[in-house]
Amino acid sequence: MKRTVYNEDHEAFRAVVRDFIANEVSPYYEQWEADNRVPRELFRKLGDLGVMGFGIPEEYDGPGETSYKYQTVIAEECARAAVSFGHYTVTTGIVLPYLLGIANEEQRKRWFPGIAAGDLCLCIAMTEPGTGSDLAGIRTTARLSEDGRHYVLNGAKTFITGALNSELCIVVARTSAPTAEDRRSGLTLLVVPTDSEGFAYGRKLDKIGLRASDTSELSFTDVRVPVENVLGEVGKGFSYLGQNLARERLAIGVGAVASATAAIGFATAYVKERQVFGKPVAAFQNTKFVLAECAAETEALQAMVDKGIELDDSHELSSADAAKIKLFGTEAAGRVIDKCLQLHGGYGYMLEYPIARLYVDTRVSRIYGGTSEVMKTIIAKDLGL
C-alpha cells in the first residue's frame, strides 16, 4: 500500500541515515550489545550528522522547527537493519521536548548548543523501586536550602535508560508534600548533571532485550542542584510530564510497525532460501498464509501510525489517539514478529539472526511508556467509561 507521509527531502534523508548505519553502526553492533551500551562517541557522530537537536532553534545551533517525520525515518532505518542508536530516542525524542517546551532563555543558551552537537546527552529519572505508573507515589525529595540557592536531592530511581551515556538527567522529585485534594501536586523537574557529587550509579540492569541501550539504577545523596536548574515552575512537574506522553507513545508505535515490517522482510528472505523436503519453505501454503496475515495486519497498523504522524505534525494528536496507536501497535508487532520467528524454525531462536533480536527487543514495548493495561484505561476513559 502506497504511503504518502514522506516527500523527496525525507527520502534523501533516509539514504543518508541508511549509509550512516551501514558504516558506523552495523559493523560494531554485536560488540555494543555485548557491552550493554553504545560508545559515547556515537552521539557526537549523530551530532555531526545534525540529528541530535531536532526542534532546537537555529540561534542555538539546532536545525530549527523540524517535522517529526525525520525521527520516524531514523526509527524505520534502525529497524530495517535490526540495530539501535542506544538511548538516542530517549534523549532526542522524549527528553529534549521537555526542554524545548519549558526551559527558560538562560537554560536554552546553556544547554541547547551542547545537545545539538551531541556533547550533552539527556536521560529522565521518573521510576522508583515500587513506583512505576503511579508517579504520584514518588518519594525522592528535593529540599530548598536555607539560603534559597539550591535544592538538596535525596532518593533513588530505577530502570533509567541511557544514564551511563548522559551528562544531564531530568529528575522528578518531590519538593513539597501532596495535598489531600491532589496527590500529584508538589512534584518538580530538576536538571541534574550526572557528575554531581552524590549522584551515584547503582547496578547496570541486565535486560533480555534492547541490550545496546544501558539501563541503570540511580541514587542521590545530598546532591546540590542549583535553583537555576529547576525546569519550569516548582510543584508543576506532574503536569509537564503529561505534555509529551502523546509523542512518546506515538514514537513507540512507530518503532512497533517498523519492527514488524522489518520482521516480514527478514522472514520473507529466509523462507525463499531455506530448503525443506526438497523445496523452499516459501513454497508451502502455510508459509504464504502466515506472511499474508502478517502483511495485512502490519499495513493496517502502518496506516494508523501514519495518521498519527500527520496529526502530530499538525499538533492535533490526542492522548487517546496515541494510546490507541501504542496499544494496537505493540500488540500487533508482538504477534507479527512471533510468527516471523516461527517461520525461521530453530534458527529464529539464534541471536545471529536479526529476527531473534527483534523478538526480544519488541517485548518491552508493551510495558514502557505506559503498559497496555494503562493504554486500555485511557481509551476507555475517552469512551466515557
Short mmCIF file of C-alpha atoms in Angstrom, two decimals:
data_model
loop_
_atom_site.label_atom_id
_atom_site.label_comp_id
_atom_site.label_asym_id
_atom_site.label_seq_id
_atom_site.Cartn_x
_atom_site.Cartn_y
_atom_site.Cartn_z
CA MET A 1 0.00 0.00 0.00
CA LYS A 2 1.44 3.35 -1.05
CA ARG A 3 2.44 5.65 1.79
CA THR A 4 2.04 9.40 1.45
CA VAL A 5 3.64 10.79 4.62
CA TYR A 6 7.08 11.35 3.11
CA ASN A 7 8.41 13.65 0.38
CA GLU A 8 11.69 13.76 -1.55
CA ASP A 9 13.51 15.50 1.29
CA HIS A 10 12.57 12.73 3.70
CA GLU A 11 13.72 10.05 1.27
CA ALA A 12 17.03 11.84 0.68
CA PHE A 13 17.47 11.96 4.44
CA ARG A 14 16.65 8.23 4.60
CA ALA A 15 19.54 7.50 2.23
CA VAL A 16 21.94 9.44 4.48
CA VAL A 17 20.75 7.58 7.59
CA ARG A 18 20.96 4.21 5.85
CA ASP A 19 24.57 4.89 4.85
CA PHE A 20 25.40 6.04 8.38
CA ILE A 21 24.00 2.82 9.84
CA ALA A 22 25.87 0.68 7.33
CA ASN A 23 29.19 2.39 8.03
CA GLU A 24 29.02 3.46 11.68
CA VAL A 25 26.63 1.05 13.41
CA SER A 26 26.07 -2.38 11.86
CA PRO A 27 29.75 -3.44 11.76
CA TYR A 28 30.09 -2.81 15.51
CA TYR A 29 26.63 -3.58 16.82
CA GLU A 30 27.35 -7.09 18.07
CA GLN A 31 30.07 -5.71 20.32
CA TRP A 32 27.81 -2.91 21.55
CA GLU A 33 25.22 -5.48 22.59
CA ALA A 34 27.91 -7.44 24.43
CA ASP A 35 28.96 -4.21 26.18
CA ASN A 36 25.31 -3.38 27.00
CA ARG A 37 25.81 0.18 25.75
CA VAL A 38 26.83 2.07 22.66
CA PRO A 39 30.03 4.13 22.73
CA ARG A 40 29.52 7.69 23.90
CA GLU A 41 31.22 8.90 20.70
CA LEU A 42 28.22 7.66 18.67
CA PHE A 43 26.16 10.61 19.86
CA ARG A 44 28.80 13.10 18.76
CA LYS A 45 28.78 11.47 15.33
CA LEU A 46 24.99 11.81 15.31
CA GLY A 47 25.50 15.45 16.28
CA ASP A 48 27.78 15.89 13.27
CA LEU A 49 25.01 14.32 11.18
CA GLY A 50 22.66 17.01 12.50
CA VAL A 51 20.10 14.71 14.13
CA MET A 52 20.66 15.26 17.86
CA GLY A 53 18.83 18.56 18.16
CA PHE A 54 15.54 18.27 16.27
CA GLY A 55 13.46 21.30 17.22
CA ILE A 56 16.33 23.32 18.69
CA PRO A 57 16.21 26.82 17.14
CA GLU A 58 18.97 27.81 14.74
CA GLU A 59 20.16 30.54 17.11
CA TYR A 60 21.30 27.73 19.46
CA ASP A 61 22.98 25.76 16.65
CA GLY A 62 19.98 23.49 16.05
CA PRO A 63 18.06 22.79 12.83
CA GLY A 64 15.01 24.78 13.92
CA GLU A 65 11.41 23.63 13.70
CA THR A 66 11.56 20.17 12.15
CA SER A 67 8.88 17.66 11.30
CA TYR A 68 8.78 14.57 13.50
CA LYS A 69 8.90 12.59 10.24
CA TYR A 70 12.68 12.81 10.22
CA GLN A 71 12.78 10.93 13.51
CA THR A 72 10.39 8.30 12.18
CA VAL A 73 12.73 7.75 9.22
CA ILE A 74 15.56 7.03 11.66
CA ALA A 75 13.37 4.56 13.56
CA GLU A 76 12.45 2.77 10.34
CA GLU A 77 16.03 2.50 9.15
CA CYS A 78 17.26 1.20 12.51
CA ALA A 79 14.56 -1.47 12.48
CA ARG A 80 15.39 -2.38 8.90
CA ALA A 81 18.97 -3.11 9.98
CA ALA A 82 17.90 -4.62 13.35
CA VAL A 83 20.06 -2.12 15.27
CA SER A 84 19.56 0.87 17.53
CA PHE A 85 21.37 4.08 18.45
CA GLY A 86 21.32 3.19 22.14
CA HIS A 87 19.16 5.65 24.06
CA TYR A 88 19.02 8.11 21.15
CA THR A 89 15.22 8.01 21.02
CA VAL A 90 15.08 8.81 24.73
CA THR A 91 17.45 11.78 24.63
CA THR A 92 16.15 13.32 21.39
CA GLY A 93 12.57 12.13 21.11
CA ILE A 94 11.46 12.04 24.73
CA VAL A 95 13.61 14.22 26.99
CA LEU A 96 14.58 17.06 24.65
CA PRO A 97 10.94 18.07 24.06
CA TYR A 98 10.62 18.86 27.78
CA LEU A 99 13.46 21.35 27.46
CA LEU A 100 12.07 22.74 24.21
CA GLY A 101 8.73 23.32 25.86
CA ILE A 102 9.61 24.72 29.27
CA ALA A 103 13.30 25.68 29.52
CA ASN A 104 13.86 29.39 30.09
CA GLU A 105 16.14 31.55 27.95
CA GLU A 106 19.18 31.18 30.20
CA GLN A 107 18.80 27.40 30.22
CA ARG A 108 18.40 27.30 26.46
CA LYS A 109 21.64 29.21 25.96
CA ARG A 110 23.41 26.97 28.46
CA TRP A 111 22.27 23.56 27.20
CA PHE A 112 20.95 23.66 23.64
CA PRO A 113 24.22 24.08 21.68
CA GLY A 114 25.78 21.13 23.51
CA ILE A 115 22.72 18.95 22.93
CA ALA A 116 22.66 19.75 19.22
CA ALA A 117 26.36 18.86 18.93
CA GLY A 118 25.95 15.58 20.77
CA ASP A 119 28.16 16.79 23.61
CA LEU A 120 25.26 16.72 26.08
CA CYS A 121 23.04 13.65 26.19
CA LEU A 122 19.85 13.51 28.21
CA CYS A 123 18.02 10.97 30.31
CA ILE A 124 15.00 11.21 32.60
CA ALA A 125 14.53 9.64 36.03
CA MET A 126 10.92 9.02 36.98
CA THR A 127 10.50 5.38 38.02
CA GLU A 128 11.43 4.37 41.55
CA PRO A 129 11.55 0.99 43.28
CA GLY A 130 7.88 0.36 43.97
CA THR A 131 6.70 3.37 41.94
CA GLY A 132 6.06 2.77 38.24
CA SER A 133 2.93 4.06 36.52
CA ASP A 134 1.75 5.79 39.71
CA LEU A 135 4.05 8.80 39.59
CA ALA A 136 2.14 10.44 42.42
CA GLY A 137 3.86 7.94 44.69
CA ILE A 138 7.35 9.34 44.02
CA ARG A 139 9.38 9.57 47.22
CA THR A 140 12.63 11.15 46.01
CA THR A 141 12.82 14.53 47.73
CA ALA A 142 14.39 17.89 46.95
CA ARG A 143 14.52 20.38 49.81
CA LEU A 144 15.31 24.04 49.26
CA SER A 145 18.40 25.19 51.14
CA GLU A 146 18.10 27.85 53.82
CA ASP A 147 19.76 30.43 51.59
CA GLY A 148 17.40 29.55 48.72
CA ARG A 149 20.25 28.97 46.25
CA HIS A 150 19.96 25.24 45.69
CA TYR A 151 17.90 22.12 46.32
CA VAL A 152 19.23 19.12 48.23
CA LEU A 153 18.23 15.96 46.38
CA ASN A 154 17.87 12.56 48.07
CA GLY A 155 16.33 9.31 46.87
CA ALA A 156 16.63 6.51 44.35
CA LYS A 157 15.44 5.71 40.83
CA THR A 158 15.41 2.54 38.75
CA PHE A 159 15.01 1.44 35.11
CA ILE A 160 16.72 4.64 33.94
CA THR A 161 17.57 4.38 30.25
CA GLY A 162 20.80 5.87 28.97
CA ALA A 163 22.06 7.26 32.27
CA LEU A 164 25.60 5.97 31.70
CA ASN A 165 25.83 7.90 28.43
CA SER A 166 24.18 11.10 29.67
CA GLU A 167 25.56 14.34 31.02
CA LEU A 168 22.19 15.72 32.15
CA CYS A 169 19.38 13.87 33.92
CA ILE A 170 15.90 15.31 34.45
CA VAL A 171 14.96 14.05 37.91
CA VAL A 172 11.35 14.06 39.07
CA ALA A 173 11.42 14.87 42.79
CA ARG A 174 9.00 15.89 45.47
CA THR A 175 9.64 19.47 46.61
CA SER A 176 6.55 19.56 48.80
CA ALA A 177 4.05 17.12 50.23
CA PRO A 178 0.97 16.25 48.19
CA THR A 179 -2.34 17.76 49.19
CA ALA A 180 -5.41 15.80 50.24
CA GLU A 181 -7.16 17.03 47.11
CA ASP A 182 -4.32 16.26 44.68
CA ARG A 183 -1.75 13.51 45.22
CA ARG A 184 0.10 14.72 42.11
CA SER A 185 0.95 18.17 43.44
CA GLY A 186 4.39 19.02 44.79
CA LEU A 187 6.47 17.31 42.10
CA THR A 188 9.23 19.32 40.41
CA LEU A 189 11.59 18.66 37.50
CA LEU A 190 15.28 19.24 38.24
CA VAL A 191 18.02 19.09 35.60
CA VAL A 192 20.90 17.35 37.37
CA PRO A 193 24.43 16.98 35.91
CA THR A 194 25.37 13.31 36.20
CA ASP A 195 28.83 14.22 37.52
CA SER A 196 27.33 15.99 40.55
CA GLU A 197 28.70 15.00 43.94
CA GLY A 198 26.31 12.48 45.50
CA PHE A 199 24.89 11.38 42.12
CA ALA A 200 25.67 7.66 42.01
CA TYR A 201 25.10 4.82 39.57
CA GLY A 202 23.82 1.60 41.04
CA ARG A 203 23.50 -1.67 39.19
CA LYS A 204 23.60 -1.72 35.41
CA LEU A 205 20.47 -3.78 34.86
CA ASP A 206 20.72 -6.87 32.65
CA LYS A 207 17.76 -6.92 30.24
CA ILE A 208 16.57 -9.65 27.90
CA GLY A 209 16.38 -7.18 25.01
CA LEU A 210 17.50 -3.70 23.95
CA ARG A 211 20.93 -4.78 25.05
CA ALA A 212 22.81 -1.96 23.32
CA SER A 213 20.97 0.56 25.48
CA ASP A 214 22.15 0.82 29.08
CA THR A 215 19.58 0.76 31.89
CA SER A 216 20.66 1.62 35.41
CA GLU A 217 19.69 2.24 38.99
CA LEU A 218 20.49 5.71 40.33
CA SER A 219 20.80 7.13 43.82
CA PHE A 220 21.05 10.68 45.10
CA THR A 221 22.70 11.53 48.40
CA ASP A 222 22.55 15.21 49.33
CA VAL A 223 23.03 16.24 45.69
CA ARG A 224 23.11 20.03 45.47
CA VAL A 225 21.08 21.23 42.48
CA PRO A 226 21.20 24.99 41.76
CA VAL A 227 17.81 26.67 41.63
CA GLU A 228 18.79 27.74 38.10
CA ASN A 229 18.35 24.08 37.12
CA VAL A 230 14.67 23.90 38.02
CA LEU A 231 12.77 23.13 34.83
CA GLY A 232 9.53 25.08 34.67
CA GLU A 233 7.66 26.00 37.82
CA VAL A 234 8.25 24.41 41.19
CA GLY A 235 5.49 21.95 42.05
CA LYS A 236 4.15 21.68 38.50
CA GLY A 237 6.20 18.67 37.44
CA PHE A 238 3.36 16.22 37.00
CA SER A 239 1.56 18.45 34.52
CA TYR A 240 4.76 18.80 32.48
CA LEU A 241 5.25 15.03 32.36
CA GLY A 242 1.88 14.60 30.73
CA GLN A 243 2.60 17.09 27.93
CA ASN A 244 4.95 14.82 25.99
CA LEU A 245 3.30 11.45 26.60
CA ALA A 246 1.35 11.51 23.32
CA ARG A 247 4.55 11.96 21.28
CA GLU A 248 6.34 9.31 23.34
CA ARG A 249 3.57 6.78 22.75
CA LEU A 250 3.42 7.61 19.06
CA ALA A 251 7.18 7.00 18.91
CA ILE A 252 6.68 3.56 20.44
CA GLY A 253 4.03 2.84 17.83
CA VAL A 254 6.41 3.98 15.09
CA GLY A 255 9.03 1.60 16.41
CA ALA A 256 6.50 -1.22 16.61
CA VAL A 257 5.37 -1.00 12.98
CA ALA A 258 8.96 -0.51 11.79
CA SER A 259 10.00 -3.66 13.63
CA ALA A 260 7.05 -5.65 12.29
CA THR A 261 7.81 -4.51 8.75
CA ALA A 262 11.46 -5.48 9.16
CA ALA A 263 10.46 -8.88 10.57
CA ILE A 264 8.34 -9.60 7.49
CA GLY A 265 11.30 -8.69 5.29
CA PHE A 266 13.67 -10.96 7.19
CA ALA A 267 11.19 -13.84 7.20
CA THR A 268 10.37 -13.48 3.50
CA ALA A 269 14.03 -13.58 2.53
CA TYR A 270 14.68 -16.56 4.80
CA VAL A 271 11.80 -18.76 3.60
CA LYS A 272 12.81 -18.20 -0.02
CA GLU A 273 16.29 -19.54 0.69
CA ARG A 274 15.64 -22.26 3.27
CA GLN A 275 15.04 -25.70 1.75
CA VAL A 276 12.81 -28.28 3.47
CA PHE A 277 11.79 -31.62 1.93
CA GLY A 278 13.43 -30.61 -1.31
CA LYS A 279 11.74 -27.25 -1.79
CA PRO A 280 11.84 -23.73 -0.33
CA VAL A 281 9.84 -23.11 2.83
CA ALA A 282 8.16 -20.33 0.85
CA ALA A 283 6.52 -22.95 -1.37
CA PHE A 284 4.31 -24.25 1.43
CA GLN A 285 0.78 -22.87 1.66
CA ASN A 286 1.09 -22.30 5.41
CA THR A 287 4.11 -20.05 4.88
CA LYS A 288 2.24 -17.97 2.31
CA PHE A 289 -0.82 -17.67 4.52
CA VAL A 290 1.18 -16.69 7.61
CA LEU A 291 3.11 -13.98 5.78
CA ALA A 292 -0.07 -12.76 4.10
CA GLU A 293 -1.69 -12.36 7.54
CA CYS A 294 1.38 -10.54 8.83
CA ALA A 295 1.46 -8.20 5.83
CA ALA A 296 -2.23 -7.31 6.12
CA GLU A 297 -2.04 -6.62 9.86
CA THR A 298 1.16 -4.60 9.54
CA GLU A 299 -0.22 -2.45 6.72
CA ALA A 300 -3.32 -1.72 8.80
CA LEU A 301 -1.02 -0.70 11.64
CA GLN A 302 1.11 1.40 9.27
CA ALA A 303 -1.96 3.34 8.13
CA MET A 304 -2.86 4.01 11.76
CA VAL A 305 0.67 5.13 12.64
CA ASP A 306 0.96 7.34 9.53
CA LYS A 307 -2.26 9.07 10.54
CA GLY A 308 -0.76 9.64 13.98
CA ILE A 309 2.39 11.10 12.44
CA GLU A 310 0.31 13.57 10.42
CA LEU A 311 -1.74 14.51 13.49
CA ASP A 312 1.47 15.08 15.46
CA ASP A 313 2.81 17.36 12.74
CA SER A 314 -0.37 19.45 12.92
CA HIS A 315 -0.35 19.39 16.76
CA GLU A 316 -3.65 17.50 16.86
CA LEU A 317 -2.57 14.14 18.29
CA SER A 318 -4.67 13.46 21.38
CA SER A 319 -3.77 11.31 24.37
CA ALA A 320 -6.45 8.79 23.40
CA ASP A 321 -5.20 8.63 19.80
CA ALA A 322 -1.67 7.99 20.99
CA ALA A 323 -2.87 5.33 23.42
CA LYS A 324 -4.71 3.52 20.61
CA ILE A 325 -1.62 3.62 18.41
CA LYS A 326 0.62 2.28 21.17
CA LEU A 327 -1.82 -0.42 22.27
CA PHE A 328 -2.63 -1.76 18.83
CA GLY A 329 0.88 -1.19 17.52
CA THR A 330 2.82 -3.00 20.21
CA GLU A 331 0.37 -5.89 20.48
CA ALA A 332 0.30 -6.34 16.68
CA ALA A 333 4.08 -6.15 16.42
CA GLY A 334 4.39 -8.84 19.06
CA ARG A 335 2.10 -11.14 17.08
CA VAL A 336 3.76 -10.48 13.73
CA ILE A 337 7.33 -10.86 14.93
CA ASP A 338 6.46 -14.06 16.78
CA LYS A 339 5.00 -15.57 13.59
CA CYS A 340 8.03 -14.47 11.58
CA LEU A 341 10.38 -16.04 14.10
CA GLN A 342 8.39 -19.29 13.88
CA LEU A 343 8.95 -19.40 10.14
CA HIS A 344 12.70 -19.39 10.80
CA GLY A 345 12.41 -22.60 12.80
CA GLY A 346 15.26 -23.24 15.21
CA TYR A 347 17.43 -20.62 13.57
CA GLY A 348 14.95 -17.97 14.63
CA TYR A 349 15.97 -18.61 18.22
CA MET A 350 19.63 -17.92 17.46
CA LEU A 351 20.86 -14.40 18.14
CA GLU A 352 22.94 -14.41 14.99
CA TYR A 353 19.68 -13.94 13.08
CA PRO A 354 18.15 -10.44 13.28
CA ILE A 355 14.65 -11.85 13.84
CA ALA A 356 15.75 -13.04 17.29
CA ARG A 357 16.93 -9.54 18.18
CA LEU A 358 13.64 -8.02 17.02
CA TYR A 359 11.73 -10.60 19.06
CA VAL A 360 13.39 -9.82 22.39
CA ASP A 361 13.60 -6.08 21.75
CA THR A 362 9.91 -5.64 20.99
CA ARG A 363 8.58 -7.29 24.16
CA VAL A 364 9.22 -4.30 26.40
CA SER A 365 7.22 -2.00 24.11
CA ARG A 366 4.05 -3.27 25.79
CA ILE A 367 5.45 -2.10 29.13
CA TYR A 368 7.42 1.13 28.84
CA GLY A 369 5.75 4.42 28.04
CA GLY A 370 2.68 3.09 29.83
CA THR A 371 1.63 -0.56 29.86
CA SER A 372 -1.02 -1.97 27.54
CA GLU A 373 -3.35 -2.03 30.54
CA VAL A 374 -2.80 1.69 31.14
CA MET A 375 -3.49 2.36 27.43
CA LYS A 376 -6.80 0.50 27.72
CA THR A 377 -7.72 2.63 30.71
CA ILE A 378 -7.04 5.84 28.75
CA ILE A 379 -9.05 4.62 25.77
CA ALA A 380 -11.94 3.52 27.97
CA LYS A 381 -11.99 6.94 29.66
CA ASP A 382 -12.15 8.57 26.22
CA LEU A 383 -15.19 6.39 25.52
CA GLY A 384 -16.87 7.84 28.59
CA LEU A 385 -16.45 4.66 30.61
#
